[in-house]
Every structure is written in C-alpha cells, then in structure tokens.
Tab-separated table of C-alpha atoms and ligand atoms in Angstrom:
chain	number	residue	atom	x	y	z
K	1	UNK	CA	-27.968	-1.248	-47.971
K	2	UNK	CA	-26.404	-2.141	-51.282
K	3	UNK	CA	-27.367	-1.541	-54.585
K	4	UNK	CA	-27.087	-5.692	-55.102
K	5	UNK	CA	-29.340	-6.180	-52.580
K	6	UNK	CA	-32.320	-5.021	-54.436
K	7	UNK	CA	-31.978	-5.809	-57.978
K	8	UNK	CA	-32.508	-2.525	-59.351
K	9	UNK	CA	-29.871	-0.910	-61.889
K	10	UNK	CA	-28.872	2.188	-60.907
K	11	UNK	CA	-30.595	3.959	-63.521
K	12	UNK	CA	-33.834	2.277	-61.932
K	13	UNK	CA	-32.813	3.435	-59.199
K	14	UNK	CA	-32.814	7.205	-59.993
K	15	UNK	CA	-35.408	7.083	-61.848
K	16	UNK	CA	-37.930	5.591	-58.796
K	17	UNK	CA	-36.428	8.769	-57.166
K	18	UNK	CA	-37.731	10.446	-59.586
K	19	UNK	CA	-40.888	9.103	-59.718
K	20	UNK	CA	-41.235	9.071	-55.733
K	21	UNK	CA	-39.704	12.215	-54.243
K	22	UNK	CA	-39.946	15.775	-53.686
K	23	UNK	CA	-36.693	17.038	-55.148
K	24	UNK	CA	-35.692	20.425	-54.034
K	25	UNK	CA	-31.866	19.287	-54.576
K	26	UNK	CA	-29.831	19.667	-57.086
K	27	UNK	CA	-28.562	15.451	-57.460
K	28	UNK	CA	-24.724	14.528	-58.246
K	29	UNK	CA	-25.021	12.058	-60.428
K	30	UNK	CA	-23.968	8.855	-59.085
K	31	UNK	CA	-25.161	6.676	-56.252
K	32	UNK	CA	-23.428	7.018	-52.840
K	33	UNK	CA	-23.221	3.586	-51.719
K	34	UNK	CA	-20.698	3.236	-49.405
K	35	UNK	CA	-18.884	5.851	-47.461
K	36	UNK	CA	-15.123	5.765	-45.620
K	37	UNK	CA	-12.514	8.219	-44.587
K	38	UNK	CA	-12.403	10.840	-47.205
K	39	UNK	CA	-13.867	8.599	-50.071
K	40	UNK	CA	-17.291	7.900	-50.996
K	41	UNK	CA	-18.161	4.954	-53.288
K	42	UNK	CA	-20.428	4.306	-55.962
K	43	UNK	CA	-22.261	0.769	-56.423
K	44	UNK	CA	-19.029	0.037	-59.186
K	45	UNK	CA	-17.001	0.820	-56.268
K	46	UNK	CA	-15.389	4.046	-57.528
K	47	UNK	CA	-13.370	5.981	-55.457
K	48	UNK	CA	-14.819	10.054	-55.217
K	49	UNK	CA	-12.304	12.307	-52.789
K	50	UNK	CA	-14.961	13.998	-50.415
K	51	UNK	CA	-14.786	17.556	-50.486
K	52	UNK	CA	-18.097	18.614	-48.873
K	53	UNK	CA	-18.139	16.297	-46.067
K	54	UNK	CA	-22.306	15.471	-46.652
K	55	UNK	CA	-22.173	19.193	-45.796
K	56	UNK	CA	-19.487	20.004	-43.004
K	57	UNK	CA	-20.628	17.622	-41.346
K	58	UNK	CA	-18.158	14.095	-41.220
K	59	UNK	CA	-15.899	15.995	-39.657
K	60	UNK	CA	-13.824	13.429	-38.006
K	61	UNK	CA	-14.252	11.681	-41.527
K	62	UNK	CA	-16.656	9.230	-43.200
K	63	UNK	CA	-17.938	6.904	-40.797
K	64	UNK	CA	-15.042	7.346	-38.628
K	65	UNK	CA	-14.523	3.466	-36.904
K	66	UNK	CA	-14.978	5.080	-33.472
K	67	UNK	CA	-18.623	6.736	-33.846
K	68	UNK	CA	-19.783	3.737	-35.589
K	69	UNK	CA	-18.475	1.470	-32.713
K	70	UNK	CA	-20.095	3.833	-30.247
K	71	UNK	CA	-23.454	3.891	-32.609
K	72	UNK	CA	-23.561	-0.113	-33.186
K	73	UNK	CA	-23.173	-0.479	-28.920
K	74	UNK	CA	-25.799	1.940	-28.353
K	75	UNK	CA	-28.605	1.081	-30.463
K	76	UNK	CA	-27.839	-2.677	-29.139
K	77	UNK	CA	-28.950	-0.886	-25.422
K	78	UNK	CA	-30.866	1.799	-25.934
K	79	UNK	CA	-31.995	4.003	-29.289
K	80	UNK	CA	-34.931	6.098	-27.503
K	81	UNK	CA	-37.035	7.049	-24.940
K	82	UNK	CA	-37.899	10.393	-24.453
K	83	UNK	CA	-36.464	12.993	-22.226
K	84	UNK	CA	-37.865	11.568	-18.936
K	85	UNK	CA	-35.327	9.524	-17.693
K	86	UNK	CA	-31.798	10.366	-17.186
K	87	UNK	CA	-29.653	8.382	-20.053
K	88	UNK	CA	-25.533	8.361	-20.246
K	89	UNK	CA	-24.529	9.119	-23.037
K	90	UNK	CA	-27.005	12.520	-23.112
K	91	UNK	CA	-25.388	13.832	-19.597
K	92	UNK	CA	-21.932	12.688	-20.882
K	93	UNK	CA	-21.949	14.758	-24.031
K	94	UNK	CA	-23.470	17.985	-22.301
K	95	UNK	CA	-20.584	18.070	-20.209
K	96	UNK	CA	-18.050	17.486	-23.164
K	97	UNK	CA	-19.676	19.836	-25.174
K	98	UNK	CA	-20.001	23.086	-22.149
K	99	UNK	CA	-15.923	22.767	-21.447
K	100	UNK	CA	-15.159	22.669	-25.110
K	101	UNK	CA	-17.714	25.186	-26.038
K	102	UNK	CA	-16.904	26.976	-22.885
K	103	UNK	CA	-20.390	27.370	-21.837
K	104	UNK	CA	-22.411	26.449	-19.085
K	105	UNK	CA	-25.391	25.116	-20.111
K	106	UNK	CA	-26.856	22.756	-23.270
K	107	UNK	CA	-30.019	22.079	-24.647
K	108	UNK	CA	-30.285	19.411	-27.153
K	109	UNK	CA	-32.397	19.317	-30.733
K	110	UNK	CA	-31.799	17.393	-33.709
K	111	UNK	CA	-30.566	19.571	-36.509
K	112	UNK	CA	-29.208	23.382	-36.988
K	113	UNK	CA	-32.402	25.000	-38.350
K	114	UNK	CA	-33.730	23.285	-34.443
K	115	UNK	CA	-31.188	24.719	-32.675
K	116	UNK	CA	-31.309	28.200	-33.794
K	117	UNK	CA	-34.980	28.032	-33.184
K	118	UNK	CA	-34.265	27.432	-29.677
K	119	UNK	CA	-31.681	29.970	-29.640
K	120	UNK	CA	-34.263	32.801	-31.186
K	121	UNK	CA	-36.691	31.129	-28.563
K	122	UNK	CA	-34.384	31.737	-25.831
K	123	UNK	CA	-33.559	35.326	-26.621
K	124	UNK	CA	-36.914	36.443	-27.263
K	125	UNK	CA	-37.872	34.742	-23.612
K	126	UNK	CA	-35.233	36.005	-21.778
K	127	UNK	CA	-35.425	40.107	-23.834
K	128	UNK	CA	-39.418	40.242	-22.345
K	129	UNK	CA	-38.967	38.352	-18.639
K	130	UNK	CA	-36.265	40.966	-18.503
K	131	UNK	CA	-36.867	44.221	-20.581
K	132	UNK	CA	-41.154	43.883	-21.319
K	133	UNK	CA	-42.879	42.700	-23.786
K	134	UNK	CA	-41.757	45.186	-26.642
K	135	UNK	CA	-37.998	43.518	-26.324
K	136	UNK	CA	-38.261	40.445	-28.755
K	137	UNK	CA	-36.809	41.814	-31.887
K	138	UNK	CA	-33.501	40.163	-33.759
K	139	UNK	CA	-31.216	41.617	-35.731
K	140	UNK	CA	-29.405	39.584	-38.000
K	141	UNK	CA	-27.199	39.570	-41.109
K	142	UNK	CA	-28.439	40.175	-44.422
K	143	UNK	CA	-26.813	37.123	-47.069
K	144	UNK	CA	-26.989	34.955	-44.097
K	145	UNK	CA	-28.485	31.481	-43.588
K	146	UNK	CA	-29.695	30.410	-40.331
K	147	UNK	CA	-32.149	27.238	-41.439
K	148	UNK	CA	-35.322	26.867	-43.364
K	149	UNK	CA	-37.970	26.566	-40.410
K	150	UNK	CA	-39.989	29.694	-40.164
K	151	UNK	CA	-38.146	31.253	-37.496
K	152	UNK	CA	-34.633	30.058	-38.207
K	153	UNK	CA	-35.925	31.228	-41.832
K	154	UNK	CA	-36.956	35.053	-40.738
K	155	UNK	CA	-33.449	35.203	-39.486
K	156	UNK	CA	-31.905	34.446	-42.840
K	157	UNK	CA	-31.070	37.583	-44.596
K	158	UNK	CA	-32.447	36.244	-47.616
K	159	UNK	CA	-35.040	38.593	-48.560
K	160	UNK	CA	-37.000	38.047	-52.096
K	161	UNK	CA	-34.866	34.351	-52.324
K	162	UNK	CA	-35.720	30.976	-53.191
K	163	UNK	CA	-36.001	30.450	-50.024
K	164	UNK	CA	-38.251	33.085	-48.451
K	165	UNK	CA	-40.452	33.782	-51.971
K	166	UNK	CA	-43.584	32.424	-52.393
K	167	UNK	CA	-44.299	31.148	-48.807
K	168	UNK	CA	-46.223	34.228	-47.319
K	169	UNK	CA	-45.418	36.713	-44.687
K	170	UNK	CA	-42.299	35.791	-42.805
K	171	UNK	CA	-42.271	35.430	-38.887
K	172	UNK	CA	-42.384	38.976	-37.102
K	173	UNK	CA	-39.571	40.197	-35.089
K	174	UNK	CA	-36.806	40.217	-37.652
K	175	UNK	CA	-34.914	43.200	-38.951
K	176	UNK	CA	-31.393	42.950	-41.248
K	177	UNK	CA	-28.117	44.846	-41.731
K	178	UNK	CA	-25.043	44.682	-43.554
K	179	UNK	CA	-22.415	41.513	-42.795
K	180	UNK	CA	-19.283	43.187	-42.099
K	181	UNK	CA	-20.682	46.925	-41.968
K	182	UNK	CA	-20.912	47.930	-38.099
K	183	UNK	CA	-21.792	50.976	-38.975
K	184	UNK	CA	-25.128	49.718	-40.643
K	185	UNK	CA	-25.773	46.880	-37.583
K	186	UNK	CA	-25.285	50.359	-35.215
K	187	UNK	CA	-28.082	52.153	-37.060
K	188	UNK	CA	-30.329	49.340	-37.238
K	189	UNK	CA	-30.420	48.349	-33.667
K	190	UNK	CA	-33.565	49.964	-31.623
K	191	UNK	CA	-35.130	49.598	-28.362
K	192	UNK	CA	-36.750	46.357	-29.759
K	193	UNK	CA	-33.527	44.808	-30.201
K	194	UNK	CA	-32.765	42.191	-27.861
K	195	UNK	CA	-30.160	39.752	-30.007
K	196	UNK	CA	-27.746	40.099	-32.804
K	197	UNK	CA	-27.377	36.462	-34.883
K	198	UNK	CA	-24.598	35.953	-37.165
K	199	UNK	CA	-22.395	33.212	-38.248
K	200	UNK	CA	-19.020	33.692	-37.995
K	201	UNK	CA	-18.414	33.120	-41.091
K	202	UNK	CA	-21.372	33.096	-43.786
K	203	UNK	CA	-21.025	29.580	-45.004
K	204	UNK	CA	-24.164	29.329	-47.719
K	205	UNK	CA	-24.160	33.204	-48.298
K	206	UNK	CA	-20.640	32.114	-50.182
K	207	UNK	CA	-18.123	31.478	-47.456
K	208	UNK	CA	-17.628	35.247	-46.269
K	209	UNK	CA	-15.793	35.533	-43.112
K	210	UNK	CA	-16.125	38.092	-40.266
K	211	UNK	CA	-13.426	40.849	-40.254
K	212	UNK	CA	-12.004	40.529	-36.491
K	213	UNK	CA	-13.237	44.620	-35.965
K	214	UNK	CA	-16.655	43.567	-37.031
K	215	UNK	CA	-16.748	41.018	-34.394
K	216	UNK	CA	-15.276	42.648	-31.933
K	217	UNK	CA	-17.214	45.701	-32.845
K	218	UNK	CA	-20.784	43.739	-32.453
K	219	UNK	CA	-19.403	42.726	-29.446
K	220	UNK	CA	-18.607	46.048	-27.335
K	221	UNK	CA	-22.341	46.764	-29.204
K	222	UNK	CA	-24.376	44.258	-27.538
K	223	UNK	CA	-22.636	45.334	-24.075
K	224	UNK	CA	-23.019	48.801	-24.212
K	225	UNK	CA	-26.674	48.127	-25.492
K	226	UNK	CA	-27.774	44.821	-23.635
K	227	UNK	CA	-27.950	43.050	-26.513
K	228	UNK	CA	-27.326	38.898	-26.487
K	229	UNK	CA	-25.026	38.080	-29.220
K	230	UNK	CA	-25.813	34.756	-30.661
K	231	UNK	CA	-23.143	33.055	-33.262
K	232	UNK	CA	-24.754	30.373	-35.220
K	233	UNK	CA	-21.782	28.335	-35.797
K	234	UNK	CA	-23.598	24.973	-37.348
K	235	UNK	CA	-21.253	25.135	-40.149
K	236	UNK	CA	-18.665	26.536	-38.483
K	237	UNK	CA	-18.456	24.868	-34.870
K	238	UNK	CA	-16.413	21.442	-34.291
K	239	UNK	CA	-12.829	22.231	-35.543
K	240	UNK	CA	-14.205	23.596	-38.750
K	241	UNK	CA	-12.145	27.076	-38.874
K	242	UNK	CA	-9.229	25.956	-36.746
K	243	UNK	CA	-10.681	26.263	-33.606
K	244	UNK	CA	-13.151	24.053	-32.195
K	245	UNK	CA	-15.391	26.951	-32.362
K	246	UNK	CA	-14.775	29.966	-34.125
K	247	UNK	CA	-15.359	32.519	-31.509
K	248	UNK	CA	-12.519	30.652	-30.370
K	249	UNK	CA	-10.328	31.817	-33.039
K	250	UNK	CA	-12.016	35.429	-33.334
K	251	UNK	CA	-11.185	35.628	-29.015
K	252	UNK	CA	-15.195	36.933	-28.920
K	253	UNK	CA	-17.500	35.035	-26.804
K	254	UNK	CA	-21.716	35.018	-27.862
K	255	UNK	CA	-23.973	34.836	-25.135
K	256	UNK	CA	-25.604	31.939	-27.038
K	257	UNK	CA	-23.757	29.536	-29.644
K	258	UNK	CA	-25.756	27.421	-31.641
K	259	UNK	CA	-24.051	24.096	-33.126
K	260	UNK	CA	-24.761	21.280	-35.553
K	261	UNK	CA	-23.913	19.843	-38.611
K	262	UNK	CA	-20.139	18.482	-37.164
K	263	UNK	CA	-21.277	17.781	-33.918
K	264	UNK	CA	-22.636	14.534	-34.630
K	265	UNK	CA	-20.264	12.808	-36.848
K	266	UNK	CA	-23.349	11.931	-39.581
K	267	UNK	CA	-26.421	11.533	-36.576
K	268	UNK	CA	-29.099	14.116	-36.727
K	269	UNK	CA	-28.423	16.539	-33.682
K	270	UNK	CA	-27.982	19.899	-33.069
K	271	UNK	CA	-27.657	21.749	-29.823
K	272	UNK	CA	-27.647	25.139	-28.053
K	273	UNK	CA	-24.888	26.313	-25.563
K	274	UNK	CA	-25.792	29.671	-23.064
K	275	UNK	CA	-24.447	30.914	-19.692
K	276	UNK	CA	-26.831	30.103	-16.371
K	277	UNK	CA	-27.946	33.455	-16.221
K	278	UNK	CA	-29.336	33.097	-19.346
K	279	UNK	CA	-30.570	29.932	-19.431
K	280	UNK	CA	-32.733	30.548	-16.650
K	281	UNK	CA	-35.020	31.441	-18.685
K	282	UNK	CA	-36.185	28.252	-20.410
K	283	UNK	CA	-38.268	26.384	-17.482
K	284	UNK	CA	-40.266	23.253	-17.248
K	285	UNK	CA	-43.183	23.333	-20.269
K	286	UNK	CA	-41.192	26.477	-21.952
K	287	UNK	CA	-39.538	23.836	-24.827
K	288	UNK	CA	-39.517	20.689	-25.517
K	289	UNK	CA	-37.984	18.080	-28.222
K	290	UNK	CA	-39.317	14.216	-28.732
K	291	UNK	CA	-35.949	12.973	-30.267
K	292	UNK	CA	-33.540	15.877	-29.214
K	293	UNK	CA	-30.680	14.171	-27.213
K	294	UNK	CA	-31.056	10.707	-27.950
K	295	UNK	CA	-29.088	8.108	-26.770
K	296	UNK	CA	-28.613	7.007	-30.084
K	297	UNK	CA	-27.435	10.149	-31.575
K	298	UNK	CA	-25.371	11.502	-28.369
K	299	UNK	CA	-23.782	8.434	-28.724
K	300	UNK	CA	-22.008	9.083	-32.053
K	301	UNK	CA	-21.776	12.661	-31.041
K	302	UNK	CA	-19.658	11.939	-27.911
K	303	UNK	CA	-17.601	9.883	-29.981
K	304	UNK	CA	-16.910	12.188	-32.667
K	305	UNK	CA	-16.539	15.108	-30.495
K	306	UNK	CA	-13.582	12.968	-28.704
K	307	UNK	CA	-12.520	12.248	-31.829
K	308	UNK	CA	-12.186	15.694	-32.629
K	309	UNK	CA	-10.870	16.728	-29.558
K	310	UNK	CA	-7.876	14.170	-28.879
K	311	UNK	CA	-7.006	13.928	-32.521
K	312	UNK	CA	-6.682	18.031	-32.585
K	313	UNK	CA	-8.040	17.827	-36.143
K	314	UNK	CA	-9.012	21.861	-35.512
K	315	UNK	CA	-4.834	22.012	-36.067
K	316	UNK	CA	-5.189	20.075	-39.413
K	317	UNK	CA	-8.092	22.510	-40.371
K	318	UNK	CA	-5.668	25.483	-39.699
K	319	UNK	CA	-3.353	24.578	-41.508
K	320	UNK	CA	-4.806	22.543	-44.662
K	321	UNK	CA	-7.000	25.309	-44.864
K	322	UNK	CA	-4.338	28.295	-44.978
K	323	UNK	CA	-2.656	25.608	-47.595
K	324	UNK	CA	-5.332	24.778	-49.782
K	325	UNK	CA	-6.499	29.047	-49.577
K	326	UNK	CA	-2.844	29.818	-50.765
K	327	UNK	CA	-2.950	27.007	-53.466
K	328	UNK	CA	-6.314	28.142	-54.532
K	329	UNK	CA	-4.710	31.259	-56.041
K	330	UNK	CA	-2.805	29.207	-58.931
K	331	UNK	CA	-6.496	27.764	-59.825
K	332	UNK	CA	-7.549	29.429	-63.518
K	333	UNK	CA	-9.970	32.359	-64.123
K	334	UNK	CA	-10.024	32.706	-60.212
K	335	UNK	CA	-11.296	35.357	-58.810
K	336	UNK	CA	-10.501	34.997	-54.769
K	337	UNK	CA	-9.691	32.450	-52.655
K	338	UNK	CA	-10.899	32.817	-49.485
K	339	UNK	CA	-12.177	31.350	-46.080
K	340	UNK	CA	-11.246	30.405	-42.487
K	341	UNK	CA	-9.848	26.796	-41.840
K	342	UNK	CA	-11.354	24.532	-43.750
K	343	UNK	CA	-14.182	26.359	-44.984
K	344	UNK	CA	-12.807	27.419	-47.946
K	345	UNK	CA	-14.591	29.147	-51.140
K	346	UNK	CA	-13.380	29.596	-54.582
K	347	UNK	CA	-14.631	32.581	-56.303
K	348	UNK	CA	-14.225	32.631	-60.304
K	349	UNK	CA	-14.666	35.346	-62.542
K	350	UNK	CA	-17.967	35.309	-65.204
K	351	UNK	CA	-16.196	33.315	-67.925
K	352	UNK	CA	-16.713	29.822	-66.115
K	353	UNK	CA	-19.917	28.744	-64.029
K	354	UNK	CA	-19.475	27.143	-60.802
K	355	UNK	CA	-22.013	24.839	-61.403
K	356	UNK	CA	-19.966	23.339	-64.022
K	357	UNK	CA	-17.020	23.382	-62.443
K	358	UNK	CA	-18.949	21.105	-59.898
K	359	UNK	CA	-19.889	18.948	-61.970
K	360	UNK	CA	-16.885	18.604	-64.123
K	361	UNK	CA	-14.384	18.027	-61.266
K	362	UNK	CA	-17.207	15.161	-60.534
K	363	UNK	CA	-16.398	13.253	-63.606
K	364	UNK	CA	-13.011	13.757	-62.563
K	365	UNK	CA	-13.566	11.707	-59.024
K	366	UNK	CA	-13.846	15.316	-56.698
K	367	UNK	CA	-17.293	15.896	-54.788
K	368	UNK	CA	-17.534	19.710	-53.794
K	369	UNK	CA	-20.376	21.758	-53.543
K	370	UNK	CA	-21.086	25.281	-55.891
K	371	UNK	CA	-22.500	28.249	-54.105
K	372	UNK	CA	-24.571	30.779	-56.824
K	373	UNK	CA	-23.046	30.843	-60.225
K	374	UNK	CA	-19.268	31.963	-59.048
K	375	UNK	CA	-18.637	29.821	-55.859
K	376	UNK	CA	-17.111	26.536	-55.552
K	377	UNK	CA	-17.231	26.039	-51.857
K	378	UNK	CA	-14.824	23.071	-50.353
K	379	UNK	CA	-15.726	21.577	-46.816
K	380	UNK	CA	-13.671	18.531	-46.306
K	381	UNK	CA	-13.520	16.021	-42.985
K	382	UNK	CA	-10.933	17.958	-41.294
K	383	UNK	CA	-9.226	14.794	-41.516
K	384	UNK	CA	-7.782	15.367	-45.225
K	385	UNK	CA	-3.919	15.093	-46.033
K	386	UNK	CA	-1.680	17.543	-47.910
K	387	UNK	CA	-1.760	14.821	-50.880
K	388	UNK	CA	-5.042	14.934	-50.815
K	389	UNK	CA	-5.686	18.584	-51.019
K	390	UNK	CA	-3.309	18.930	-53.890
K	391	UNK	CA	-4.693	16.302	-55.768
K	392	UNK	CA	-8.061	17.986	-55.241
K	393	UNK	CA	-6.408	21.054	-56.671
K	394	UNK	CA	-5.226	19.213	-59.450
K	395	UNK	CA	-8.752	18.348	-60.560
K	396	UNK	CA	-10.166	21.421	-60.473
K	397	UNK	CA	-7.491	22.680	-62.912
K	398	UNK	CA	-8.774	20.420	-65.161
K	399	UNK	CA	-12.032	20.715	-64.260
K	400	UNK	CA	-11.815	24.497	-64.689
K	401	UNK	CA	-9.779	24.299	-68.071
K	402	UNK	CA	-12.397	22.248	-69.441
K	403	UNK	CA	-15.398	24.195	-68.627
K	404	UNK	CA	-13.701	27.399	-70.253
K	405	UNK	CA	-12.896	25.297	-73.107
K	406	UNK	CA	-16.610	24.431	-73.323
K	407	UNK	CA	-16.385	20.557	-73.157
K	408	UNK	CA	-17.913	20.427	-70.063
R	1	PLP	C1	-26.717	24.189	-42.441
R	1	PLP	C2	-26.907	25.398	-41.626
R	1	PLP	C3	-28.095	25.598	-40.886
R	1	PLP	C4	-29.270	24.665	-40.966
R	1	PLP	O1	-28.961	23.384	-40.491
R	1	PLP	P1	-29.956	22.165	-40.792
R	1	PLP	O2	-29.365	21.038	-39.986
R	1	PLP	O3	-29.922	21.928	-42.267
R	1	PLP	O4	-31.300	22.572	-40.321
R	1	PLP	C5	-28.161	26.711	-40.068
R	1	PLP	N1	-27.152	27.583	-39.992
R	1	PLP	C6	-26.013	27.434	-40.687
R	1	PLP	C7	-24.915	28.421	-40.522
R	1	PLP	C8	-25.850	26.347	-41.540
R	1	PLP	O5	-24.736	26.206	-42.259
C-alpha cells in the first residue's frame, strides 16, 4: 500500500499510530514504504541501506524476486487450510529444512517465541515419559532471550527486566546460569534437569557469542547427564553466522534446534527440528498450531531457504562479517567489536549512547538497531556487498563523531 493511496501526510500518518496503537517499540522515524534488496524506501522515495534486516530476518534480502514469485503463485492456489490435508509446499520445505538442518524431524509454528514453546514442550514431554514426573526442569542462560510468551519468556534469563517485571509469577520449571561459565551451568544442573537452552550466540542480550569450550563443554554435559541440549538459533539459524546453522560452525549438534526469524524470507513461521527418538514424543492431540505450516508461508520459506542455499550467502556472511568485525575497530570511542558472521555488535565506551548513534546514522540514510545504552547491533541480508559495508562504516563515523560532539 502506498502512502498516495490514502491521502494522509505522513505526519497524519504517525500520528493515527499514535492515536490507535499499543506502542511497546521504540519507532525510527520515517515511513517504510517500499522495501528492495538492501534498501528500504520512504514515501519521498529515499534510499536507507538496511542494516537490521526487519530483524535478521530478510536474509536472502528485501523481498528477494524469488520468494515473492513463489508467494504471489501460492496465494493464487492455496493460502490456508488447516493441518488436515497434506499440502506441497509444507512436505517440500520439511524435507529441505531436516537435510540442511541435519535433523530428522520438523514441526512447524509461526514465529520464534512459537517454536521454542514447542521445543520447551517437547523436552518437558519427552524428560517425564522417560525419567518421571519430577524431570521437567530447564536450565537456561541468564542475559538470554528466548521470546516473550510465558514459557519462551521463563526461559529468558531476564530476571527483574522490562520484560519479565510487572507481569506476575513466571512459568515454573526454569532455573539460570552463567552464559559462557560451565562451571556455573555444572553446579546448577540437578536431577530435575532435563534440557539446557541457549542460543549460540546471545543476539538481544548484546550479540555475545559462545566460546567453542563452552559449547563443547555443555555438550559432553548433557551426555554424561542425559540432558537434551536445545540451541535456539531464531536469530542465528539460516546462514546468519556463516553456517547455515551455527552448530554448524561450532561442530556441536543440539538434540533440538529451534529456527525462525530467516527462515521465512519476511512470512511469519518458525519451526522446530529433533531426532526420531525424540520426537516420538509429540503424538496425535499432544500440540497443535491453526496457521503453523501454511501453504502460504512455506511457500516463501522454501524459496528463501533455496535461495539461501544455492546462492551460499552463509559464505558472504563469513566473510562480510569477519570484514565489517575487523573494520569495526577503526569506528571512534569503540569499545569492542564483536560477533559471529553477520551478527555483528558494536560496543562503545560511556561517552556516546547507542541510542543516538542509532538514530544519528538514521539521518545519515543507515537503519541499524541499538542494544542497551552501549550496543549498536548490525544484522544485514546476508546479501550485502563490501561497498556496502564500508559505506555503512562510513556513516557511523559520522554518526558517532556527531553524537560525541553533541549535535546529535
Ligand atoms: C527474536 C528471537 C526470538 C523470538 O522470536 P519472535 O518471532 O519474535 O517470537 C526468540 N529467540 C531468539 C534468539 C530471538 O532472536
């Protein structure tokens, strides 16, 4: 829809947002209009270089020709019907997705918060048919995020935040420990324990990535222990960190891998992946999803996935990413530079706010997202260019110099 279309201004615009929604985001300000490649476009038609990707998400870039061609076919056939009959482009995709992920089985929802519910679901299932009822307890990271349903919310590390304050007593079952500290996951694990749930790399806790020990470490844990290790890789799954998914990269396999935000291309779906021995213990009635794995959205996801796939943009996220880290260094008042493929985070030092920054390097034509008052977190489409990536840098020189010389 354009802007045109209506006859509103834009300032009429935002203001009937205003006047009409629940706003628990923080807005950019400008109108998103139009979206293509790395660029989004305002209602003027200028140009912003797209640095968060609506989130990781537009992986295989904005509106990428291919999932829109697959989307415009599909909804032509058929957009939804439930999970009764058998549709093609839902069987297709599980298969693509179990060989990539290298998996055996998928179960489909329609966001990440969804599919670590299923995941927690799952493991909790599975701990009591196996172990008794006492085994439903999850360990996971503290500074993690894991979604903002109550379950996927009790796994988020996140205690006395935004997030979790104010809304009561969280779901039972959930215990934290240190990201990166074995030692402290060791001593926290008890006969309750029947999963550990991390991301790979923390992605809203300020793009923190695991230390290869700690994985491997959590790893020999849950074996010795029989402990499922789940990696929640919504942010980081679909060529993100230069693998298609990160365990991938880290050469540690989960016994359940939860997946998102890049799988779809811009659809809402999510997914779980799990070995047959595990997934045996989801049957008929156990879960259920109206929308999850419609033909609509496994569609687009198909064709982004093959997008991602044949194109090998995980190669381009190597080794942008390992660029844009290194050039990251030369930024001013920075801190660290730090991340895995292209999930990258900029960490300044107190004398410049992130928040800013974010907004500064706006004016200046760059969309990235700010994590806390220090972060400046960039998630391209793994599709991005070397020119691009320096010209991002670029801007957030500026961007930078002008916050610490207080215009901005
Ligand atoms: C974004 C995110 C989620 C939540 O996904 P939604 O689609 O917003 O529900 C869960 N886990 C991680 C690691 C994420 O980055």
């Amino acid at each position: 829809m354009k802007l045109s279309d209506t006859g509103l201004s834009e300032q009429e615009l935002k203001d009937m947002a205003k006047t009409y929604m629940i706003e628990t985001y923080e807005r950019y300000d400008f109108v998103a209009e139009r979206a293509e490649g790395m660029y989004l476009y305002d209602p003027q038609g200028n140009a912003y270089l797209d640095f968060y990707g609506g989130i990781a998400v537009n992986n295989a870039g904005n509106c990428n020709p291919k999932v829109v061609a697959a989307l415009r076919e599909q909804v032509g056939d058929i957009m939804h019907t439930f999970n009764y009959p058998y549709t093609i482009p839902q069987v297709l995709l599980a298969k693509q997705v179990c060989e990539a992920s290298g998996f055996d089985k998928i179960f489909f929802q329609n966001s990440g918060t969804e599919a670590n519910e299923v995941a927690i679901k799952l493991a909790r299932k599975y701990g009591i048919d196996h172990f008794g009822k006492h085994k439903f307890e999850i360990l996971s990271a503290l500074n993690s995020f894991h979604g903002r349903t109550f379950g996927s919310l009790a796994a988020t590390g996140q205690p006395g935040s935004l997030a979790q304050d104010g809304f009561g007593q969280m779901t039972p079952g959930f215990t934290y420990a240190k990201f990166n500290d074995l030692e402290d996951f060791k001593a926290n694990v008890t006969e309750n324990t029947i999963a550990i749930m991390i991301e790979p790399v923390q992605g809203e806790g300020g793009v923190n990535p695991a230390t290869p020990e700690f994985i491997e470490g959590l790893r020999a844990l849950c074996d010795e222990k029989d402990i499922l290790l789940i990696f929640d890789e919504v942010q980081t799954g679909w060529g993100r960190t230069g693998s298609i998914f990160a365990w991938q990269g880290y050469g540690v396999k989960p016994d359940i891998l939860t997946m998102a935000k890049g799988l779809g291309g811009g659809v809402p779906i999510g997914a779980m992946v799990t070995t047959d021995a595990i997934a045996a213990a989801l049957t008929p009635g156990t879960h259920g999803s109206t929308f999850g794995g419609s033909p609509m959205c496994t569609a687009a996801a198909l064709a982004e996935t093959s997008e991602i796939i044949e194109r090998n943009l995980p190669a381009n996220a190597k080794t942008l990413g390992e660029y844009m880290i290194e050039r990251g260094r030369e930024l001013p008042h920075i801190k660290e530079s730090r991340g895995r493929g292209l999930l990258v985070g900029f960490e300044f030092d107190s004398t410049v706010n992130a928040v800013d920054i974010k907004h500064a390097a706006l004016k200046r034509g760059l969309l990235t997202t700010a994590i806390g008052d220090s972060i400046i977190r960039c998630i391209p489409p793994l599709i991005v260019t070397k020119q691009q990536v320096d010209e991002a840098i670029g801007i957030l020189v500026d961007a930078v110099n002008a916050v610490a010389a207080g215009e901005e």
